[in-house]
mmCIF file of C-alpha atoms in Angstrom:
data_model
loop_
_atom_site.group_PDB
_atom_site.id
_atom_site.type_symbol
_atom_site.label_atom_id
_atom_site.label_comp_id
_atom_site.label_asym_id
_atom_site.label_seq_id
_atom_site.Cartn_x
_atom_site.Cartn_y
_atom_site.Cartn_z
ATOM 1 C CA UNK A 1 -69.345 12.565 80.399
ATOM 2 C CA UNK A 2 -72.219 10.445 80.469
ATOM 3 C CA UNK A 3 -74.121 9.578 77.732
ATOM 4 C CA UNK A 4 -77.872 8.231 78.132
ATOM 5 C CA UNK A 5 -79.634 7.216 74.873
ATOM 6 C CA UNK A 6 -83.359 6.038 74.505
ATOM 7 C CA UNK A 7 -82.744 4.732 70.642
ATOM 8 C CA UNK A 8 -84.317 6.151 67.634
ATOM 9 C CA UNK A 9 -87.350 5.464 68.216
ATOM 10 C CA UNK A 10 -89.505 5.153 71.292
ATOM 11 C CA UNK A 11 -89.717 7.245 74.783
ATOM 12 C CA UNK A 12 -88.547 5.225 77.659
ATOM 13 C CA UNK A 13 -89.338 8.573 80.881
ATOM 14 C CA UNK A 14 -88.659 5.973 83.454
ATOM 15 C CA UNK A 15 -85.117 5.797 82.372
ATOM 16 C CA UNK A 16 -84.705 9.500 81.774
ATOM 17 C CA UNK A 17 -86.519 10.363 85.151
ATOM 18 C CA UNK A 18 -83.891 7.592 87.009
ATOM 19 C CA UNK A 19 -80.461 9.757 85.490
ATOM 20 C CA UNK A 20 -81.803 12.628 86.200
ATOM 21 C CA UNK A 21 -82.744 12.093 89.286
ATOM 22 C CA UNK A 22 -79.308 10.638 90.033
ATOM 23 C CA UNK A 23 -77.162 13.890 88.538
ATOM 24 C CA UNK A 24 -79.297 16.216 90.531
ATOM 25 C CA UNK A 25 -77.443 14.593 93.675
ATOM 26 C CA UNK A 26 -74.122 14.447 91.859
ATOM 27 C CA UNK A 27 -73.787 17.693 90.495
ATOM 28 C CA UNK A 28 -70.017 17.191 89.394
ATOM 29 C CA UNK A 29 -71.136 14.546 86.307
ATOM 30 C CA UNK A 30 -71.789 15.620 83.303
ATOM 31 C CA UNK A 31 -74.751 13.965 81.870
ATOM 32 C CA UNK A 32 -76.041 14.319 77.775
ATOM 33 C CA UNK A 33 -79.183 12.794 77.180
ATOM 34 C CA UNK A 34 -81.223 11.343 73.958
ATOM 35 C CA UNK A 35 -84.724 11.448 74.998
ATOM 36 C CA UNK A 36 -86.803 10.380 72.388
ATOM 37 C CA UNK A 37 -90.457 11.526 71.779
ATOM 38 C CA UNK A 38 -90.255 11.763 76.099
ATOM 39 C CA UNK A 39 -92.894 13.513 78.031
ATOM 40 C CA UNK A 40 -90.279 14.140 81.134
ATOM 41 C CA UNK A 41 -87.874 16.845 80.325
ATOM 42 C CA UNK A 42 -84.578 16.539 82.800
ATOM 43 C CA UNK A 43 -83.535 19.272 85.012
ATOM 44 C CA UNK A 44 -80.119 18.466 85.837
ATOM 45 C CA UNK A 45 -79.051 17.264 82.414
ATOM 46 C CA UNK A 46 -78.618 19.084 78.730
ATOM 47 C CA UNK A 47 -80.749 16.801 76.469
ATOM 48 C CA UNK A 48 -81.534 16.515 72.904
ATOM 49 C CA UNK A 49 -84.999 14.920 71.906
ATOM 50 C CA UNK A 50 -82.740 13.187 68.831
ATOM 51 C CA UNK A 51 -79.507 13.091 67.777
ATOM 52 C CA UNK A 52 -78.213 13.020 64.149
ATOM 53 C CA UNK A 53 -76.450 9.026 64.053
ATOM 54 C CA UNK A 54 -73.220 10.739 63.605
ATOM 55 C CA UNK A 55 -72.780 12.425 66.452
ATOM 56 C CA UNK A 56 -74.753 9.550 68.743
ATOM 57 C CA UNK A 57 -71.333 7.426 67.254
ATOM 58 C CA UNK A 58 -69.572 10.587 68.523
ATOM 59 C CA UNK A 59 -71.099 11.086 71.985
ATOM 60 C CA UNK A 60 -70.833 7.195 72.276
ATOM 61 C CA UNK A 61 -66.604 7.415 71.801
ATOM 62 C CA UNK A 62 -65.962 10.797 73.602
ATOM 63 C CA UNK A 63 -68.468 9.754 76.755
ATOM 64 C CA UNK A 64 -66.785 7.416 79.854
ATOM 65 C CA UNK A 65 -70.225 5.539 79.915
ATOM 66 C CA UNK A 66 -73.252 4.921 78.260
ATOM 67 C CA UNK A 67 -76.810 4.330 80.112
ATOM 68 C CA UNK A 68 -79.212 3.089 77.684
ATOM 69 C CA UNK A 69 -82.625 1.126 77.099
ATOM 70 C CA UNK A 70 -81.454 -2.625 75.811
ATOM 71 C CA UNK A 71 -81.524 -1.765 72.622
ATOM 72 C CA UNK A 72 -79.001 -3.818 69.906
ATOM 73 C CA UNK A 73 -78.032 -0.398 68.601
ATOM 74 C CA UNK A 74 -76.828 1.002 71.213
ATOM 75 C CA UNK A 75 -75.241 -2.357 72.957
ATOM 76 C CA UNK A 76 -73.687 -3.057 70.045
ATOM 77 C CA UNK A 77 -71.771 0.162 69.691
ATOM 78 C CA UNK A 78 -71.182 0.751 73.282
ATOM 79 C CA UNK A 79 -69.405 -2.476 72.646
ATOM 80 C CA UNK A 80 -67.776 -1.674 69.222
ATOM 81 C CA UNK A 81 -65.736 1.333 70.803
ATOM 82 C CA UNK A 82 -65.172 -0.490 74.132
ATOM 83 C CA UNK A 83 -67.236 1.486 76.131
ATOM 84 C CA UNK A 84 -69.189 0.529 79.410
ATOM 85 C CA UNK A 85 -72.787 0.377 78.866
ATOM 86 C CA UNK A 86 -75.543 0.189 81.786
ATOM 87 C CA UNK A 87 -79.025 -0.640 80.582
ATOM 88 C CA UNK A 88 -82.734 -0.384 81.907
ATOM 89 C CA UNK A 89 -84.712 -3.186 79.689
ATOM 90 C CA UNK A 90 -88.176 -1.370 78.571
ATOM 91 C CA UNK A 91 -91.277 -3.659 79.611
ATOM 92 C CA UNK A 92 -94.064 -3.906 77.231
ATOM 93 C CA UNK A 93 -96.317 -4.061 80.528
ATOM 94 C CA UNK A 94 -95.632 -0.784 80.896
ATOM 95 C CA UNK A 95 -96.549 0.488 77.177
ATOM 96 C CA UNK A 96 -92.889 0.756 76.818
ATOM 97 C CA UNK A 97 -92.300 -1.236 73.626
ATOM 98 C CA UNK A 98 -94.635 -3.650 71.475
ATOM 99 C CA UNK A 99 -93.253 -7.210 73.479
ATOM 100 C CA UNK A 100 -90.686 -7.900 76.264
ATOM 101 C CA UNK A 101 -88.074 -8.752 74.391
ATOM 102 C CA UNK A 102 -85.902 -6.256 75.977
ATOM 103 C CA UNK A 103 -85.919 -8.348 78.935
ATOM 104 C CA UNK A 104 -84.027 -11.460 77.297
ATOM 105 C CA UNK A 105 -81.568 -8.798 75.534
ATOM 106 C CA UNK A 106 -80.646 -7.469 78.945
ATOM 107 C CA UNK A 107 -80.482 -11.134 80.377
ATOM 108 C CA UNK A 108 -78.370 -12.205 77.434
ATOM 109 C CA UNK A 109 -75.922 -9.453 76.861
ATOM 110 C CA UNK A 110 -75.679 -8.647 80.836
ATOM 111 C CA UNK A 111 -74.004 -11.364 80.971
ATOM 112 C CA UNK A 112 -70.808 -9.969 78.718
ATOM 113 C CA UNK A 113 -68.403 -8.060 80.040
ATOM 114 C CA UNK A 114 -68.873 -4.188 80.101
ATOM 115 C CA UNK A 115 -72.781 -4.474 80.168
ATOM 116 C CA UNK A 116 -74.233 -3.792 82.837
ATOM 117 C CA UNK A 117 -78.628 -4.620 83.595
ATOM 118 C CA UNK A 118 -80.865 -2.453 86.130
ATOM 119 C CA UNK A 119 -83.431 -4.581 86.650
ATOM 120 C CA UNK A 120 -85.550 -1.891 87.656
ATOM 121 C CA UNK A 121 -85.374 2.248 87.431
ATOM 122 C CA UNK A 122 -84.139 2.459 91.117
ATOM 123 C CA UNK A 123 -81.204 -0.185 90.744
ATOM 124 C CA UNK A 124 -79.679 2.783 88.260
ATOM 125 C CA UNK A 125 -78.383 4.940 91.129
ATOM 126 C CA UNK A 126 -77.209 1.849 93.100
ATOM 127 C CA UNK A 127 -75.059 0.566 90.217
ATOM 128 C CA UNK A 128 -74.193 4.432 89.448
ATOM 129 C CA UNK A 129 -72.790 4.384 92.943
ATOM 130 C CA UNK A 130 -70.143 1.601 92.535
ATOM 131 C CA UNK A 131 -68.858 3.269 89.102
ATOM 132 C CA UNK A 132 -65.527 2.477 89.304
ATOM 133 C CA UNK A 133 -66.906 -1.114 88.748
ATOM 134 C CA UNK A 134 -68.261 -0.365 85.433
ATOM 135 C CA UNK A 135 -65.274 -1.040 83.650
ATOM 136 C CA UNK A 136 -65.435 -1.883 79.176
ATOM 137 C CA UNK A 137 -64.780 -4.898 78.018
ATOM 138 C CA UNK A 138 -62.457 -5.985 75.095
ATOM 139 C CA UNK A 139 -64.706 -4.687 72.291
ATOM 140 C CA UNK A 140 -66.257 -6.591 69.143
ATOM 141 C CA UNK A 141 -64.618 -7.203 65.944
ATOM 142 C CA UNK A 142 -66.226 -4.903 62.996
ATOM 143 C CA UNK A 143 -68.283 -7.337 61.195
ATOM 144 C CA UNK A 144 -70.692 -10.561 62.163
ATOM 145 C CA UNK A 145 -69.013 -14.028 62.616
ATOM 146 C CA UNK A 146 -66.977 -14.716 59.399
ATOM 147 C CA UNK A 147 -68.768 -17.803 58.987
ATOM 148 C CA UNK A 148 -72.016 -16.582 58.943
ATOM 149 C CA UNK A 149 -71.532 -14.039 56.501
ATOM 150 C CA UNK A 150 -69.532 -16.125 54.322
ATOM 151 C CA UNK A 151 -72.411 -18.279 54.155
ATOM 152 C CA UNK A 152 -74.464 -15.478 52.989
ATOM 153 C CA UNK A 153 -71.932 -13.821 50.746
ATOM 154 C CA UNK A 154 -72.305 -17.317 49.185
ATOM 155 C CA UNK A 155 -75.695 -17.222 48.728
ATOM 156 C CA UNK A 156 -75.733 -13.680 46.786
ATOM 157 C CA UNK A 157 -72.856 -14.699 44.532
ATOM 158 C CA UNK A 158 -74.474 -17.459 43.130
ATOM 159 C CA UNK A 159 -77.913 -16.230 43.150
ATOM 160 C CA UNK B 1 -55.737 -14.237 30.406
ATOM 161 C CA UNK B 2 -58.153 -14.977 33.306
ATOM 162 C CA UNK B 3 -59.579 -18.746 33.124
ATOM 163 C CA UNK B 4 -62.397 -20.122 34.598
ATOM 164 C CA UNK B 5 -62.371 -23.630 35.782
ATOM 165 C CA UNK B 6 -65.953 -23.723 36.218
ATOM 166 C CA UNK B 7 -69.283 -22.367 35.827
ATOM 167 C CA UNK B 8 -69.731 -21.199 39.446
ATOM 168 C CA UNK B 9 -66.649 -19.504 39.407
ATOM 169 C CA UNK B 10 -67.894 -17.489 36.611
ATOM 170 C CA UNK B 11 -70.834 -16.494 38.080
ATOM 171 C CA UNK B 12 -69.278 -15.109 41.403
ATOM 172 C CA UNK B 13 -67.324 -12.670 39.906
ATOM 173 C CA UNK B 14 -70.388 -10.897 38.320
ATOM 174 C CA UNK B 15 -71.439 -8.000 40.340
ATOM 175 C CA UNK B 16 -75.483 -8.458 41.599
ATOM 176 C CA UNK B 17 -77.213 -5.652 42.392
ATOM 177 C CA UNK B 18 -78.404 -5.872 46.182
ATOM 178 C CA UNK B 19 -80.665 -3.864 47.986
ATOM 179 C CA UNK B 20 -79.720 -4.329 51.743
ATOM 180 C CA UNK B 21 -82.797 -3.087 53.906
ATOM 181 C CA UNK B 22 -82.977 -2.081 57.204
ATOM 182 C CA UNK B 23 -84.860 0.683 59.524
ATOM 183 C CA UNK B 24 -82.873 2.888 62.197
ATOM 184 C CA UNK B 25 -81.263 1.973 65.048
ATOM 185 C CA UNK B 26 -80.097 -1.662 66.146
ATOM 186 C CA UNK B 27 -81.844 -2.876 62.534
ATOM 187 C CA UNK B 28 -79.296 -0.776 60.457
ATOM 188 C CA UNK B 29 -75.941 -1.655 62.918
ATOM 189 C CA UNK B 30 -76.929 -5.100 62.295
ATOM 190 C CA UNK B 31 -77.374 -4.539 58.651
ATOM 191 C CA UNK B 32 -74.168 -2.940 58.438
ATOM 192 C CA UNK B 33 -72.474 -5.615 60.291
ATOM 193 C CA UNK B 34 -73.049 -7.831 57.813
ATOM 194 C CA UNK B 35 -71.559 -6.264 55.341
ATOM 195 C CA UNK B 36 -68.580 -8.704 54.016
ATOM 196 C CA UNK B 37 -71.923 -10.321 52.652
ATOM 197 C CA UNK B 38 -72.656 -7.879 50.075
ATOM 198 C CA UNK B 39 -70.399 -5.038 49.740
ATOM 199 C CA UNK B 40 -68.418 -6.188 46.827
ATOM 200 C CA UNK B 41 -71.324 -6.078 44.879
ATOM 201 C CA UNK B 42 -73.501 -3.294 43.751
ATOM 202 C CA UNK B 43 -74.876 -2.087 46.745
ATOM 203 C CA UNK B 44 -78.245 0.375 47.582
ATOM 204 C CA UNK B 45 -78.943 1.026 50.999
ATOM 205 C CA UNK B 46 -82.324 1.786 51.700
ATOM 206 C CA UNK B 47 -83.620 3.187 55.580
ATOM 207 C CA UNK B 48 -85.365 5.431 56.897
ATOM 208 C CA UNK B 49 -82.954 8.448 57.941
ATOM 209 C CA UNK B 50 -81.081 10.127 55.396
ATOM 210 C CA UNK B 51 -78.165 11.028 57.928
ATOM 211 C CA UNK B 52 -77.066 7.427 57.480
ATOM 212 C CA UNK B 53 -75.567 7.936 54.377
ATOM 213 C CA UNK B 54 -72.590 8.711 56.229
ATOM 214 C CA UNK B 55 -71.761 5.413 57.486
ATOM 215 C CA UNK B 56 -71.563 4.122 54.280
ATOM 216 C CA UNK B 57 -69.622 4.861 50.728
ATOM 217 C CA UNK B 58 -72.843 2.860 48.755
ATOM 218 C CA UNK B 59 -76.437 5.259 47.204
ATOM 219 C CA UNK B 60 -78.543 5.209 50.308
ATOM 220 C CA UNK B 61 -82.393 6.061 49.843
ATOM 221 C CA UNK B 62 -85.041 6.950 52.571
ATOM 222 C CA UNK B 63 -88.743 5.741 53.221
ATOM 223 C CA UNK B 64 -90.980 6.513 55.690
ATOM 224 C CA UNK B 65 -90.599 4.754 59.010
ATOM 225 C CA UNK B 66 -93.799 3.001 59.645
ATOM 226 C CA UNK B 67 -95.140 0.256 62.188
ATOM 227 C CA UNK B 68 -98.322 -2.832 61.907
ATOM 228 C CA UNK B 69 -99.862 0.121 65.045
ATOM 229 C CA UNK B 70 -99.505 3.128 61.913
ATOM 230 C CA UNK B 71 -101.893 2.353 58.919
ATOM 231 C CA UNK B 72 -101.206 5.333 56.928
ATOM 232 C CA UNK B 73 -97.785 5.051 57.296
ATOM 233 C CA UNK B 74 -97.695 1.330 56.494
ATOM 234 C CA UNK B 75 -99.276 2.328 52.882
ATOM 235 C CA UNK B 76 -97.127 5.330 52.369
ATOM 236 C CA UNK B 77 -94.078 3.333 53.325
ATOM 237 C CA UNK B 78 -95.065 0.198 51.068
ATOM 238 C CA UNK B 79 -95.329 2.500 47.853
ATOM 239 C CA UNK B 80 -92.327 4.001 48.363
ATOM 240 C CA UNK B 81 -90.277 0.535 48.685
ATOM 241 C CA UNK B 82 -92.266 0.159 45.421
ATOM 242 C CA UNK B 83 -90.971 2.922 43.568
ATOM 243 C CA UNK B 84 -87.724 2.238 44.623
ATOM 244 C CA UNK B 85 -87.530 -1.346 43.688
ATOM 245 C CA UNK B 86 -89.154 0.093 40.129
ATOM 246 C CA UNK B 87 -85.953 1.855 39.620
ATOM 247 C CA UNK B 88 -83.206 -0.125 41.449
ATOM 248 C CA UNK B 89 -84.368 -3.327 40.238
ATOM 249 C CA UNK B 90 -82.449 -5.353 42.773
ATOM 250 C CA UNK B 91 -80.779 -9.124 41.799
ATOM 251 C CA UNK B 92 -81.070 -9.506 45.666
ATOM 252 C CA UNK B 93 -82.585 -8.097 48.932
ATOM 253 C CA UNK B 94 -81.165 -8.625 52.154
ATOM 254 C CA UNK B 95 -82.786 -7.219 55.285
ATOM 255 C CA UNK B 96 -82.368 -6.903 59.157
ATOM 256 C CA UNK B 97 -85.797 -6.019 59.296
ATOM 257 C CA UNK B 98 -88.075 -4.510 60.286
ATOM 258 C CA UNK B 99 -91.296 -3.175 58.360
ATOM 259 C CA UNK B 100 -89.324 -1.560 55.571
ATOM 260 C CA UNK B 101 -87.145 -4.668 54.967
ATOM 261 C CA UNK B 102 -90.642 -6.721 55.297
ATOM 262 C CA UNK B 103 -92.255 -4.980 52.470
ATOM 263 C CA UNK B 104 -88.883 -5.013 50.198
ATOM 264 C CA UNK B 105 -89.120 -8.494 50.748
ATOM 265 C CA UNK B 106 -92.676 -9.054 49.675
ATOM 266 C CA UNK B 107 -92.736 -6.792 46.839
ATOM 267 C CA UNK B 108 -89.468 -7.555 45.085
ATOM 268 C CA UNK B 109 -91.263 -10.758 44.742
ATOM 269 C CA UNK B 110 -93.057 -9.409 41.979
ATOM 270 C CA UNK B 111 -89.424 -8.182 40.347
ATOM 271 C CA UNK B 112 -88.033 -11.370 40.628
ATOM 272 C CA UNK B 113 -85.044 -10.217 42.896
ATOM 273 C CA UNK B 114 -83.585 -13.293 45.563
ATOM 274 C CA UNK B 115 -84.617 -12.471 49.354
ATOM 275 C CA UNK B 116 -83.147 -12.776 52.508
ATOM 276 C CA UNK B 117 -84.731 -12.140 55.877
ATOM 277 C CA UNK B 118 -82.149 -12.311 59.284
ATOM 278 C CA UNK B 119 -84.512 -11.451 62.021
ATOM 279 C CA UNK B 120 -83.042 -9.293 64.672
ATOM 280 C CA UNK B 121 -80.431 -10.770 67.152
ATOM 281 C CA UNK B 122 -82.978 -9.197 69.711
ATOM 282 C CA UNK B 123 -85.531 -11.620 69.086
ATOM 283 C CA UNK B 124 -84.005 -14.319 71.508
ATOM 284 C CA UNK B 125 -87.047 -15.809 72.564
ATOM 285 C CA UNK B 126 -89.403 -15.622 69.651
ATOM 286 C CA UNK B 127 -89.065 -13.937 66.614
ATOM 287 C CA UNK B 128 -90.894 -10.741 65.326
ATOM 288 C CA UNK B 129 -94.057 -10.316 63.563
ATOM 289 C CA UNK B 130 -92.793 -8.682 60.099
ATOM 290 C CA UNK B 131 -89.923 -11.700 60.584
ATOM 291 C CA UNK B 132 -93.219 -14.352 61.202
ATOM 292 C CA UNK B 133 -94.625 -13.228 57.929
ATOM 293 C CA UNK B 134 -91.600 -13.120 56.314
ATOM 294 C CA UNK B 135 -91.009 -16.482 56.128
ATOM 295 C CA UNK B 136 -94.142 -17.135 53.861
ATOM 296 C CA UNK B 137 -92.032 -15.129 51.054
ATOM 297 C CA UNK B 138 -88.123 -14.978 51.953
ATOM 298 C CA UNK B 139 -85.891 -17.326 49.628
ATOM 299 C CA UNK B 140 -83.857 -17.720 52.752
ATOM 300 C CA UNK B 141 -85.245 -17.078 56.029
ATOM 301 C CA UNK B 142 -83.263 -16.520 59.018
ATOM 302 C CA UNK B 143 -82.844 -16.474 62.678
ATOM 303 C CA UNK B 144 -79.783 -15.651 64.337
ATOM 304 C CA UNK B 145 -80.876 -17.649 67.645
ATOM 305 C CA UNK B 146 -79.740 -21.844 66.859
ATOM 306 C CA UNK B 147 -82.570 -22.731 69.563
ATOM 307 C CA UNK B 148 -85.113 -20.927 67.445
ATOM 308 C CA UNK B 149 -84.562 -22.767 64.066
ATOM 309 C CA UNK B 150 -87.036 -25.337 62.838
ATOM 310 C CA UNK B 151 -87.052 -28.303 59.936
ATOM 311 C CA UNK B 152 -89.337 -25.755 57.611
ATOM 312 C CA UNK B 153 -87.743 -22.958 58.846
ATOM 313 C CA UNK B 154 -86.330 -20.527 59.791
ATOM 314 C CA UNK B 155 -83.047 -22.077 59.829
ATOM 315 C CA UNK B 156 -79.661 -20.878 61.966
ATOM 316 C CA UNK B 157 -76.573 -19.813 60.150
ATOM 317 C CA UNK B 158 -75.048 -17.637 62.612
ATOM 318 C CA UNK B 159 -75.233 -14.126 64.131
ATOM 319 C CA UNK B 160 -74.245 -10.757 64.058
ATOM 320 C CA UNK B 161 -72.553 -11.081 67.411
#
């Protein structure tokens, strides 16, 4: 199963439109997708506008890969449960989020193994066609760096 | 017979109430991700989805999730930060952002509680607005990006990942 997530907050109908586009020609895949406050409504996926955070964390573990805007919620626990996550950065130019910080996210974490960056909407079905590429990579530990939130835990006890 | 061999040692094992703050989404995993910060203390959660609650064993309350582009919201939100900082009372507030850790920040100024601002991990090149303004009124005022930390602030003690 694939599981394609546009975060809790925005619509992002470019990257819906891509998937669904792509699992109309490969009718075999499952695809689930999260599509937000979206005006496009897939045809060749089930889709939920939201999803309770629950089971997101649950379609996130059960599903083989995740496709997702470059969100840290969604990288992060893509990467938490070792999964292999392929994302489309939203663009502010195109009224899809308030800056373009997306677009350093993707540049940043692409660069990790198990994330994977469309640049664009049509670079999703030529990545989706070399998927036995997109391969997880070791996972994160639970928590931050220990010595940044030692640092911190400092500051609170002695406040 | 436990003894003490100095003051600070005292004061760490006293439980502080914290607020930790933190909207839906890649604000909250960060929050939580932080958690060997706070959690031995006595923890509120505060968001702005109830359905949370499960990813914690801490009281979790809601307020409205509102943006700088939604007025109304803003106003509604900011009163209802209020109330619950009237009741919770917080020693300290840490936040991951974004508006509803902003206005925890600014009003539990007026309560006297300790604040701390960690802008999002996914400002890499600048950081947000709400984290901007923050800095005016944070006690500690954060970036998790070393290349983004000034002299007067914010300053760079490490990230989430």
């Amino acid at each position: 199963m694939i599981f394609v997530t546009v975060g809790t907050q925005l619509a992002f109908d470019r990257l819906i439109e891509a998937v669904d586009s792509w699992a109309g020609k490969h009718p075999g895949e499952t695809v689930f997708a999260q599509i937000g406050p979206g005006q496009y409504k897939p045809k060749n996926c089930t889709f939920a506008d939201f999803v309770p955070p629950d089971k997101a964390n649950d379609l996130i573990r059960t599903a083989d890969l995740i496709i997702s805007h470059a969100g840290m919620g969604s990288i992060l626990t893509a990467l938490k449960y070792q999964k292999p996550i392929l994302v489309l950065p939203r663009k502010a130019s195109l009224g899809e989020h308030r800056n373009e910080h997306q677009l350093a996210t993707a540049k940043w974490l692409g660069q990790k193994p198990g994330v994977f960056v469309a640049d664009e909407a049509h670079d999703i079905a030529t990545i989706l066609g070399s998927r036995s590429q997109l391969k997880s990579g070791d996972g994160i530990s639970e928590y931050a760096q220990p010595a940044f939130t030692d640092r911190l835990k400092d500051c609170i006890d002695v406040a | 017979m436990i003894t003490f061999n100095n003051e600070r040692q005292m004061t760490t094992l006293k439980q502080k109430k914290v607020l930790a703050v933190a909207s839906g989404g890649g604000h909250w995993v960060q929050l939580l991700r932080l958690r060997p910060a706070y959690s031995h203390h006595d923890v509120t959660f505060m968001t702005t989805n109830a359905a949370y609650a499960k990813d914690v064993d801490a009281p979790l309350v809601t307020v409205t999730d509102a943006n700088i582009w939604n007025k109304l919201g803003l106003l509604r939100m900011f009163s209802e930060v209020f109330m619950h900082l009237l009741r919770i009372r917080p020693d300290i507030v840490i936040t991951t952002g974004a508006a509803p850790g902003f206005a925890a920040v600014v009003l539990s100024r007026l309560f006297g509680a300790r604040t701390i601002w960690v802008d999002s991990i996914a400002n890499s090149e600048e950081l947000s607005n709400s984290g901007k303004q923050a800095g005016r009124v944070a006690h500690v005022w954060l970036t998790q990006w070393e290349h983004l930390a000034k002299p007067d602030g914010p300053q760079f003690w490490g990230a989430v990942l």
